[in-house]
Amino acid sequence: MRTRIRHVLVLLAALLVAGVAAVAWLNLRGEAPAPQLLRASGAATAPADPTVLEKGAYLARAGNCMGCHTVPGGAQYAGGRGIETPFGMVYAPNLTPDADTGLGRWTPDAFWRALHHGRSLDGRLLYPAFPYPQYTRVLREDSDALFAYLQSLAPVKAPAKPHQLQFPFNTQAALAVWRALYFRAGAWQPAAGAAPEWNRGAYLVQGLGHCAACHSARNRWGGLAQEGLLLGGALEGWHAPALGGTQMPQQELVQLLQTGVAATASATGPMAEVVFGSTQYLSGDDLRAMATYLQTLPAPVPAAAPVARARDAPLGSKVYAQHCAQCHGEQGEGRPGAFAALAGNRAVTLQDPSNVVRMVLQGGYPPATAGNPRPYGMPPFSHQLSDAEVAAVSSFVRQSWGNMAPAVGTIEIYRAREKRGR
């Protein structure tokens, strides 16, 4: 009996050692030692070419780096903003060239390793709230230009805030296992035979734009499902819709990314931040390239279940007439240049009703952009309408004027209020 137990323990120990070795190998695969990671203290750097700095500033906009690395009202790129994850809060670090708390002692090689391999200066594994699973595709020349721009910023002393993650997700061991399962460093390869515009759009969407970080579903461990298809995902109580299968004309999609509003859509919630801080600054050529690529993605497979009809359509019609028709029109036609149409609005008819419910409860504004500097907004109705009224009017707009989407129940309104702390 003792001999059998001893054999089992030896086998388990061998399996454990093999598992640890496999995880270590999977985390190191393809990672060559960087020539120079640490810049000597006090060492001067040659001033960057203005053209390189201009390119780096543009790439920082394309990646919306400031959006995550700036606390509202705080110093730009100084970090400290919290990013919610299912496992706890992750805080963005300081990207300014402060020698003690920022990137002041980093080298281009160290920065490239962070983007390409997800490692910090000291070799620690980085949490994928920093989207290196997408940034790994960024070209080295773009990484160097982006780093040169960040090094040109005024240094700000801002120590990193410790992450607030649950055990075991706050350990490097757990992160190493996650990376072994869900991350592999890659390199951008243009698709052979594809038009240059398509390849440029694919590079921006898959790389610096890191669209998959929001627009792809994640499993219970945070791994991306079918990343390249951008089939939609959940984000801070909102639903980031699938980006394939849209019938929106290319110019209208470009307009949405450039100004935040289009004839049948407007950017709200987290996407409003992206347009405000990132896509409105991109060139027309790059926006058209992104639209070209996105319009080639396949549409998600529609749900096979029959559409549930609203139980209280008269109440929904009444609430809509009292509170919504003045802006959105009696037939959901909207007002061009002011309020988006609800009839035929893809965001309204998503299978997941989160965005409609969020807008009714908390209202919101599209982003202020150069092309739409004074956007029309929507007031919140969370304190004016009951759960039953919010559910009824949400269902009404999802099932009127040719819209065909499942009805919304009061339990979904209750849960949305709970997430927002009422």
CSV table of C-alpha atoms in Angstrom, one decimal:
chain,number,residue,atom,x,y,z
A,1,MET,CA,0.0,0.0,0.0
A,2,ARG,CA,2.8,2.4,1.0
A,3,THR,CA,4.6,1.6,-2.2
A,4,ARG,CA,1.6,2.4,-4.3
A,5,ILE,CA,1.1,5.7,-2.5
A,6,ARG,CA,4.7,6.5,-3.1
A,7,HIS,CA,4.4,5.8,-6.8
A,8,VAL,CA,1.3,8.0,-7.1
A,9,LEU,CA,3.1,10.9,-5.3
A,10,VAL,CA,6.1,10.5,-7.6
A,11,LEU,CA,3.8,10.5,-10.6
A,12,LEU,CA,2.0,13.6,-9.4
A,13,ALA,CA,5.3,15.4,-8.7
A,14,ALA,CA,6.6,14.5,-12.1
A,15,LEU,CA,3.3,15.8,-13.7
A,16,LEU,CA,3.6,19.0,-11.7
A,17,VAL,CA,7.2,19.6,-12.8
A,18,ALA,CA,6.3,18.8,-16.4
A,19,GLY,CA,3.4,21.3,-16.2
A,20,VAL,CA,5.5,24.0,-14.7
A,21,ALA,CA,8.2,23.4,-17.4
A,22,ALA,CA,5.6,23.5,-20.1
A,23,VAL,CA,4.1,26.8,-18.8
A,24,ALA,CA,7.6,28.3,-18.6
A,25,TRP,CA,8.4,27.3,-22.1
A,26,LEU,CA,5.1,28.5,-23.5
A,27,ASN,CA,5.8,31.9,-21.9
A,28,LEU,CA,9.3,32.1,-23.3
A,29,ARG,CA,8.7,30.8,-26.8
A,30,GLY,CA,9.9,33.1,-29.6
A,31,GLU,CA,11.3,35.6,-27.0
A,32,ALA,CA,15.0,36.4,-27.7
A,33,PRO,CA,17.0,38.3,-25.2
A,34,ALA,CA,16.7,42.0,-25.8
A,35,PRO,CA,20.1,43.7,-26.5
A,36,GLN,CA,19.5,46.7,-24.1
A,37,LEU,CA,16.6,47.1,-21.7
A,38,LEU,CA,17.8,49.6,-19.2
A,39,ARG,CA,19.2,53.1,-20.0
A,40,ALA,CA,22.0,54.2,-17.8
A,41,SER,CA,21.1,56.7,-15.1
A,42,GLY,CA,21.7,60.2,-16.4
A,43,ALA,CA,22.5,59.1,-19.9
A,44,ALA,CA,21.4,61.6,-22.5
A,45,THR,CA,19.3,60.6,-25.5
A,46,ALA,CA,19.7,62.1,-28.9
A,47,PRO,CA,16.7,64.3,-29.8
A,48,ALA,CA,14.3,62.5,-32.0
A,49,ASP,CA,13.6,63.4,-35.6
A,50,PRO,CA,10.5,65.7,-35.7
A,51,THR,CA,9.0,63.5,-38.4
A,52,VAL,CA,9.4,60.5,-36.1
A,53,LEU,CA,7.7,62.4,-33.2
A,54,GLU,CA,4.8,63.4,-35.4
A,55,LYS,CA,4.4,59.8,-36.4
A,56,GLY,CA,4.6,58.6,-32.8
A,57,ALA,CA,2.0,61.1,-31.7
A,58,TYR,CA,-0.3,59.9,-34.4
A,59,LEU,CA,0.2,56.3,-33.4
A,60,ALA,CA,-0.5,57.1,-29.8
A,61,ARG,CA,-3.9,58.5,-31.0
A,62,ALA,CA,-4.5,55.4,-33.1
A,63,GLY,CA,-3.9,53.2,-30.0
A,64,ASN,CA,-5.9,55.6,-27.7
A,65,CYS,CA,-3.0,55.3,-25.2
A,66,MET,CA,-4.0,58.5,-23.4
A,67,GLY,CA,-7.5,57.1,-22.8
A,68,CYS,CA,-6.3,54.4,-20.4
A,69,HIS,CA,-3.2,56.1,-19.1
A,70,THR,CA,-4.7,59.3,-18.0
A,71,VAL,CA,-6.9,59.9,-14.9
A,72,PRO,CA,-9.8,62.3,-15.8
A,73,GLY,CA,-8.5,65.7,-14.9
A,74,GLY,CA,-5.0,64.4,-14.3
A,75,ALA,CA,-1.6,64.8,-16.1
A,76,GLN,CA,-1.7,63.2,-19.6
A,77,TYR,CA,-0.1,59.8,-19.8
A,78,ALA,CA,0.8,59.8,-16.1
A,79,GLY,CA,-1.3,56.6,-15.4
A,80,GLY,CA,-3.4,55.8,-12.4
A,81,ARG,CA,-6.7,55.1,-14.2
A,82,GLY,CA,-8.5,52.0,-13.1
A,83,ILE,CA,-9.6,49.4,-15.6
A,84,GLU,CA,-12.4,47.1,-14.5
A,85,THR,CA,-11.9,43.3,-15.1
A,86,PRO,CA,-13.9,40.3,-13.9
A,87,PHE,CA,-11.0,39.5,-11.7
A,88,GLY,CA,-10.6,43.0,-10.0
A,89,MET,CA,-9.2,46.4,-10.8
A,90,VAL,CA,-6.0,46.9,-12.9
A,91,TYR,CA,-4.4,50.4,-12.8
A,92,ALA,CA,-2.6,51.8,-15.9
A,93,PRO,CA,1.0,52.8,-15.3
A,94,ASN,CA,2.8,56.1,-15.9
A,95,LEU,CA,4.1,56.4,-19.5
A,96,THR,CA,5.9,59.8,-19.1
A,97,PRO,CA,9.7,59.7,-19.1
A,98,ASP,CA,10.1,60.1,-15.3
A,99,ALA,CA,13.1,58.1,-14.4
A,100,ASP,CA,11.7,56.7,-11.1
A,101,THR,CA,8.0,56.1,-11.8
A,102,GLY,CA,7.7,56.2,-15.6
A,103,LEU,CA,9.6,55.1,-18.7
A,104,GLY,CA,12.6,57.4,-18.1
A,105,ARG,CA,15.1,54.5,-17.9
A,106,TRP,CA,13.5,52.3,-20.5
A,107,THR,CA,15.0,51.8,-24.0
A,108,PRO,CA,13.3,51.2,-27.3
A,109,ASP,CA,14.1,47.5,-26.9
A,110,ALA,CA,12.4,47.4,-23.5
A,111,PHE,CA,9.3,49.1,-24.9
A,112,TRP,CA,9.2,46.8,-27.9
A,113,ARG,CA,9.4,43.8,-25.5
A,114,ALA,CA,6.4,45.2,-23.5
A,115,LEU,CA,4.3,45.6,-26.7
A,116,HIS,CA,5.4,42.4,-28.4
A,117,HIS,CA,5.8,40.0,-25.5
A,118,GLY,CA,3.9,41.6,-22.6
A,119,ARG,CA,6.8,42.0,-20.2
A,120,SER,CA,7.8,44.9,-18.1
A,121,LEU,CA,11.3,46.3,-17.7
A,122,ASP,CA,12.1,43.9,-14.8
A,123,GLY,CA,10.8,40.9,-16.7
A,124,ARG,CA,7.4,40.7,-14.9
A,125,LEU,CA,4.5,39.5,-16.9
A,126,LEU,CA,2.0,42.2,-17.7
A,127,TYR,CA,-1.7,41.8,-17.3
A,128,PRO,CA,-3.6,41.7,-20.6
A,129,ALA,CA,-5.8,44.7,-19.6
A,130,PHE,CA,-2.8,46.3,-21.4
A,131,PRO,CA,-3.8,44.8,-24.8
A,132,TYR,CA,-0.4,43.2,-25.8
A,133,PRO,CA,-2.3,40.3,-27.3
A,134,GLN,CA,-3.2,42.8,-30.0
A,135,TYR,CA,-0.1,45.1,-29.7
A,136,THR,CA,2.1,42.1,-30.4
A,137,ARG,CA,1.3,42.7,-34.1
A,138,VAL,CA,2.6,46.3,-34.1
A,139,LEU,CA,5.6,46.8,-36.4
A,140,ARG,CA,9.0,47.5,-34.8
A,141,GLU,CA,9.3,50.8,-36.6
A,142,ASP,CA,5.9,51.9,-35.2
A,143,SER,CA,6.9,50.8,-31.7
A,144,ASP,CA,10.1,52.9,-31.9
A,145,ALA,CA,8.2,56.0,-33.1
A,146,LEU,CA,5.6,55.6,-30.4
A,147,PHE,CA,8.3,55.3,-27.8
A,148,ALA,CA,10.2,58.3,-29.1
A,149,TYR,CA,7.0,60.4,-28.8
A,150,LEU,CA,6.4,59.2,-25.2
A,151,GLN,CA,10.0,60.1,-24.3
A,152,SER,CA,9.4,63.6,-25.6
A,153,LEU,CA,6.6,64.3,-23.1
A,154,ALA,CA,7.2,66.2,-19.9
A,155,PRO,CA,8.1,63.8,-17.1
A,156,VAL,CA,5.6,63.4,-14.3
A,157,LYS,CA,6.3,61.7,-11.0
A,158,ALA,CA,3.4,59.4,-10.5
A,159,PRO,CA,4.1,56.1,-8.7
A,160,ALA,CA,2.1,53.1,-9.9
A,161,LYS,CA,-1.0,52.2,-8.0
A,162,PRO,CA,-1.2,48.6,-6.9
A,163,HIS,CA,-3.7,46.4,-8.7
A,164,GLN,CA,-6.6,45.2,-6.7
A,165,LEU,CA,-7.0,41.6,-8.0
A,166,GLN,CA,-8.5,38.6,-6.3
A,167,PHE,CA,-6.3,35.6,-5.4
A,168,PRO,CA,-4.9,33.7,-7.3
A,169,PHE,CA,-5.3,36.2,-10.2
A,170,ASN,CA,-2.9,38.6,-8.4
A,171,THR,CA,0.0,36.1,-8.8
A,172,GLN,CA,2.5,35.9,-11.6
A,173,ALA,CA,2.0,32.1,-11.6
A,174,ALA,CA,-1.6,32.4,-12.5
A,175,LEU,CA,-0.8,35.0,-15.2
A,176,ALA,CA,1.8,32.7,-16.6
A,177,VAL,CA,-0.8,29.9,-16.9
A,178,TRP,CA,-3.2,32.3,-18.6
A,179,ARG,CA,-0.5,33.4,-21.1
A,180,ALA,CA,0.4,29.8,-21.8
A,181,LEU,CA,-3.3,29.1,-22.7
A,182,TYR,CA,-4.3,32.3,-24.5
A,183,PHE,CA,-1.3,34.4,-25.6
A,184,ARG,CA,1.3,33.9,-28.3
A,185,ALA,CA,3.6,36.6,-29.5
A,186,GLY,CA,3.0,37.3,-33.2
A,187,ALA,CA,4.2,39.4,-36.1
A,188,TRP,CA,2.1,41.4,-38.6
A,189,GLN,CA,2.0,39.7,-41.9
A,190,PRO,CA,0.0,41.4,-44.8
A,191,ALA,CA,-2.4,39.1,-46.5
A,192,ALA,CA,-1.0,38.1,-49.9
A,193,GLY,CA,-3.1,39.3,-52.7
A,194,ALA,CA,-5.2,41.7,-50.6
A,195,ALA,CA,-5.3,45.4,-51.6
A,196,PRO,CA,-3.0,47.8,-49.7
A,197,GLU,CA,-6.0,49.6,-48.2
A,198,TRP,CA,-7.4,46.4,-46.8
A,199,ASN,CA,-4.1,45.4,-45.3
A,200,ARG,CA,-3.7,48.8,-43.7
A,201,GLY,CA,-7.1,48.6,-42.2
A,202,ALA,CA,-6.5,45.1,-40.9
A,203,TYR,CA,-3.2,46.3,-39.4
A,204,LEU,CA,-4.9,49.1,-37.5
A,205,VAL,CA,-7.9,47.1,-36.4
A,206,GLN,CA,-5.9,44.0,-35.3
A,207,GLY,CA,-2.9,45.9,-33.9
A,208,LEU,CA,-2.8,49.4,-32.3
A,209,GLY,CA,-6.6,49.8,-32.6
A,210,HIS,CA,-7.0,46.6,-30.4
A,211,CYS,CA,-10.6,46.5,-31.4
A,212,ALA,CA,-10.8,42.8,-30.4
A,213,ALA,CA,-10.2,43.8,-26.7
A,214,CYS,CA,-13.8,45.1,-26.6
A,215,HIS,CA,-15.5,43.6,-29.6
A,216,SER,CA,-14.8,40.0,-28.9
A,217,ALA,CA,-16.4,37.7,-26.3
A,218,ARG,CA,-14.2,36.3,-23.5
A,219,ASN,CA,-14.5,33.0,-21.7
A,220,ARG,CA,-14.7,32.8,-17.9
A,221,TRP,CA,-10.9,33.1,-17.7
A,222,GLY,CA,-10.6,36.1,-19.9
A,223,GLY,CA,-9.5,34.4,-23.0
A,224,LEU,CA,-10.7,35.9,-26.3
A,225,ALA,CA,-13.1,33.8,-28.4
A,226,GLN,CA,-12.7,34.0,-32.2
A,227,GLU,CA,-10.7,37.2,-31.9
A,228,GLY,CA,-10.3,37.8,-35.6
A,229,LEU,CA,-14.1,37.8,-36.3
A,230,LEU,CA,-14.9,40.6,-33.8
A,231,LEU,CA,-18.3,39.0,-33.0
A,232,GLY,CA,-19.0,41.4,-30.1
A,233,GLY,CA,-18.5,41.3,-26.3
A,234,ALA,CA,-19.4,42.7,-23.0
A,235,LEU,CA,-17.7,45.8,-21.6
A,236,GLU,CA,-18.5,47.6,-18.3
A,237,GLY,CA,-22.2,46.9,-18.6
A,238,TRP,CA,-22.4,47.8,-22.3
A,239,HIS,CA,-22.4,45.5,-25.3
A,240,ALA,CA,-19.7,46.1,-27.9
A,241,PRO,CA,-21.5,44.9,-31.0
A,242,ALA,CA,-20.1,42.6,-33.7
A,243,LEU,CA,-18.2,44.7,-36.3
A,244,GLY,CA,-18.9,42.4,-39.2
A,245,GLY,CA,-22.1,42.2,-41.3
A,246,THR,CA,-23.0,45.9,-41.0
A,247,GLN,CA,-25.0,47.2,-43.9
A,248,MET,CA,-23.8,50.8,-43.2
A,249,PRO,CA,-22.3,52.4,-46.3
A,250,GLN,CA,-18.5,52.9,-46.0
A,251,GLN,CA,-18.8,56.7,-46.0
A,252,GLU,CA,-21.3,56.5,-43.1
A,253,LEU,CA,-19.1,54.2,-41.1
A,254,VAL,CA,-16.1,56.6,-41.7
A,255,GLN,CA,-18.4,59.5,-40.6
A,256,LEU,CA,-19.3,57.6,-37.4
A,257,LEU,CA,-15.6,57.0,-36.5
A,258,GLN,CA,-14.7,60.6,-37.4
A,259,THR,CA,-17.5,62.5,-35.8
A,260,GLY,CA,-19.3,60.1,-33.5
A,261,VAL,CA,-22.6,60.4,-35.3
A,262,ALA,CA,-24.1,59.1,-38.5
A,263,ALA,CA,-27.6,58.8,-40.0
A,264,THR,CA,-28.6,55.6,-38.2
A,265,ALA,CA,-26.0,55.4,-35.4
A,266,SER,CA,-24.1,57.4,-32.7
A,267,ALA,CA,-21.1,56.5,-30.5
A,268,THR,CA,-22.1,56.3,-26.9
A,269,GLY,CA,-20.7,54.7,-23.7
A,270,PRO,CA,-17.1,53.5,-24.0
A,271,MET,CA,-17.1,53.9,-27.8
A,272,ALA,CA,-17.7,57.6,-27.4
A,273,GLU,CA,-14.4,57.8,-25.5
A,274,VAL,CA,-12.6,56.0,-28.3
A,275,VAL,CA,-14.0,58.4,-30.9
A,276,PHE,CA,-13.2,61.4,-28.7
A,277,GLY,CA,-9.6,60.4,-27.9
A,278,SER,CA,-8.7,58.3,-30.9
A,279,THR,CA,-10.5,57.8,-34.2
A,280,GLN,CA,-11.5,61.4,-34.8
A,281,TYR,CA,-7.8,62.2,-35.2
A,282,LEU,CA,-7.1,59.5,-37.8
A,283,SER,CA,-6.6,60.4,-41.4
A,284,GLY,CA,-9.4,59.9,-43.9
A,285,ASP,CA,-7.3,57.3,-45.7
A,286,ASP,CA,-6.8,55.3,-42.5
A,287,LEU,CA,-10.5,55.5,-41.5
A,288,ARG,CA,-11.5,54.3,-45.0
A,289,ALA,CA,-9.0,51.5,-44.7
A,290,MET,CA,-10.4,50.4,-41.4
A,291,ALA,CA,-14.0,50.6,-42.8
A,292,THR,CA,-12.9,48.6,-45.9
A,293,TYR,CA,-11.5,45.8,-43.6
A,294,LEU,CA,-14.4,45.8,-41.2
A,295,GLN,CA,-16.9,45.4,-44.1
A,296,THR,CA,-15.3,42.2,-45.2
A,297,LEU,CA,-15.8,40.5,-41.8
A,298,PRO,CA,-18.6,37.9,-41.7
A,299,ALA,CA,-21.9,38.7,-40.0
A,300,PRO,CA,-22.6,36.9,-36.8
A,301,VAL,CA,-25.1,34.0,-37.1
A,302,PRO,CA,-28.5,35.2,-36.0
A,303,ALA,CA,-30.2,33.6,-33.0
A,304,ALA,CA,-32.5,30.8,-34.1
A,305,ALA,CA,-35.0,31.3,-31.2
A,306,PRO,CA,-38.2,33.2,-32.1
A,307,VAL,CA,-38.4,36.8,-31.0
A,308,ALA,CA,-40.3,37.3,-27.7
A,309,ARG,CA,-42.9,39.9,-28.0
A,310,ALA,CA,-43.4,42.6,-25.4
A,311,ARG,CA,-46.1,41.9,-22.8
A,312,ASP,CA,-47.1,45.6,-22.3
A,313,ALA,CA,-46.9,47.2,-25.7
A,314,PRO,CA,-49.5,49.9,-24.8
A,315,LEU,CA,-47.3,51.1,-21.8
A,316,GLY,CA,-44.2,51.2,-24.0
A,317,SER,CA,-46.1,53.2,-26.7
A,318,LYS,CA,-47.3,55.7,-24.0
A,319,VAL,CA,-43.9,56.2,-22.5
A,320,TYR,CA,-42.4,56.7,-25.9
A,321,ALA,CA,-45.0,59.3,-26.9
A,322,GLN,CA,-44.4,61.2,-23.6
A,323,HIS,CA,-40.6,61.1,-23.4
A,324,CYS,CA,-39.1,60.1,-26.7
A,325,ALA,CA,-41.1,61.0,-29.8
A,326,GLN,CA,-40.3,64.7,-29.5
A,327,CYS,CA,-36.6,64.0,-30.4
A,328,HIS,CA,-36.7,60.6,-32.1
A,329,GLY,CA,-39.9,61.1,-34.1
A,330,GLU,CA,-43.3,59.4,-34.0
A,331,GLN,CA,-42.0,56.8,-36.4
A,332,GLY,CA,-38.5,56.5,-35.0
A,333,GLU,CA,-37.1,58.5,-37.9
A,334,GLY,CA,-34.9,60.7,-35.7
A,335,ARG,CA,-33.6,64.2,-36.8
A,336,PRO,CA,-30.7,64.3,-39.2
A,337,GLY,CA,-27.7,66.0,-37.6
A,338,ALA,CA,-29.3,65.9,-34.1
A,339,PHE,CA,-30.9,62.6,-33.0
A,340,ALA,CA,-30.2,59.2,-34.5
A,341,ALA,CA,-33.1,57.3,-36.1
A,342,LEU,CA,-34.3,54.4,-34.0
A,343,ALA,CA,-36.0,52.7,-36.9
A,344,GLY,CA,-33.5,50.4,-38.5
A,345,ASN,CA,-30.8,51.3,-36.0
A,346,ARG,CA,-28.5,48.3,-35.6
A,347,ALA,CA,-27.6,49.2,-32.0
A,348,VAL,CA,-31.3,49.2,-31.0
A,349,THR,CA,-31.9,45.7,-32.5
A,350,LEU,CA,-28.9,43.9,-31.1
A,351,GLN,CA,-29.8,40.6,-29.5
A,352,ASP,CA,-28.3,41.9,-26.2
A,353,PRO,CA,-30.4,44.9,-25.1
A,354,SER,CA,-27.8,46.3,-22.7
A,355,ASN,CA,-27.1,49.5,-24.8
A,356,VAL,CA,-30.7,50.5,-25.1
A,357,VAL,CA,-31.3,49.9,-21.4
A,358,ARG,CA,-28.2,51.9,-20.5
A,359,MET,CA,-29.2,54.8,-22.6
A,360,VAL,CA,-32.7,55.0,-21.2
A,361,LEU,CA,-31.5,54.7,-17.6
A,362,GLN,CA,-28.4,57.0,-17.7
A,363,GLY,CA,-28.7,58.9,-20.9
A,364,GLY,CA,-25.5,60.1,-22.6
A,365,TYR,CA,-23.8,62.2,-25.2
A,366,PRO,CA,-22.0,61.4,-28.3
A,367,PRO,CA,-18.4,62.7,-28.2
A,368,ALA,CA,-17.6,66.3,-29.0
A,369,THR,CA,-15.5,66.2,-32.2
A,370,ALA,CA,-14.2,68.6,-34.8
A,371,GLY,CA,-17.0,67.4,-37.1
A,372,ASN,CA,-19.7,67.6,-34.4
A,373,PRO,CA,-18.5,70.0,-31.7
A,374,ARG,CA,-21.8,70.4,-30.0
A,375,PRO,CA,-23.5,67.0,-29.9
A,376,TYR,CA,-27.1,66.6,-28.9
A,377,GLY,CA,-27.5,64.4,-25.8
A,378,MET,CA,-30.1,62.3,-24.1
A,379,PRO,CA,-31.2,62.9,-20.5
A,380,PRO,CA,-31.3,60.1,-18.0
A,381,PHE,CA,-34.6,58.6,-17.1
A,382,SER,CA,-33.5,56.3,-14.2
A,383,HIS,CA,-35.2,58.5,-11.6
A,384,GLN,CA,-38.3,59.2,-13.7
A,385,LEU,CA,-39.3,55.8,-15.0
A,386,SER,CA,-40.0,52.6,-13.1
A,387,ASP,CA,-38.4,49.3,-14.0
A,388,ALA,CA,-41.7,48.3,-15.8
A,389,GLU,CA,-41.7,51.5,-17.8
A,390,VAL,CA,-38.1,51.3,-18.8
A,391,ALA,CA,-38.6,47.7,-19.9
A,392,ALA,CA,-41.8,48.6,-21.8
A,393,VAL,CA,-40.3,51.5,-23.7
A,394,SER,CA,-37.1,49.6,-24.4
A,395,SER,CA,-39.1,46.7,-25.9
A,396,PHE,CA,-41.3,49.2,-27.8
A,397,VAL,CA,-38.3,50.7,-29.7
A,398,ARG,CA,-36.9,47.3,-30.4
A,399,GLN,CA,-40.1,46.0,-31.9
A,400,SER,CA,-41.6,49.0,-33.8
A,401,TRP,CA,-41.1,50.4,-37.3
A,402,GLY,CA,-39.8,47.2,-38.7
A,403,ASN,CA,-37.4,46.5,-35.8
A,404,MET,CA,-37.4,42.9,-34.7
A,405,ALA,CA,-35.5,42.2,-31.5
A,406,PRO,CA,-36.4,40.4,-28.3
A,407,ALA,CA,-38.4,42.2,-25.6
A,408,VAL,CA,-36.8,43.4,-22.5
A,409,GLY,CA,-37.9,42.2,-19.0
A,410,THR,CA,-38.0,44.1,-15.8
A,411,ILE,CA,-35.4,41.8,-14.3
A,412,GLU,CA,-32.9,43.1,-16.8
A,413,ILE,CA,-33.7,46.7,-15.8
A,414,TYR,CA,-33.3,45.7,-12.1
A,415,ARG,CA,-29.9,44.2,-12.8
A,416,ALA,CA,-28.7,47.2,-14.9
A,417,ARG,CA,-29.7,49.5,-12.0
A,418,GLU,CA,-27.8,47.3,-9.5
A,419,LYS,CA,-24.6,47.5,-11.6
A,420,ARG,CA,-24.9,51.3,-11.7
A,421,GLY,CA,-25.6,51.6,-8.0
A,422,ARG,CA,-29.1,52.9,-8.9
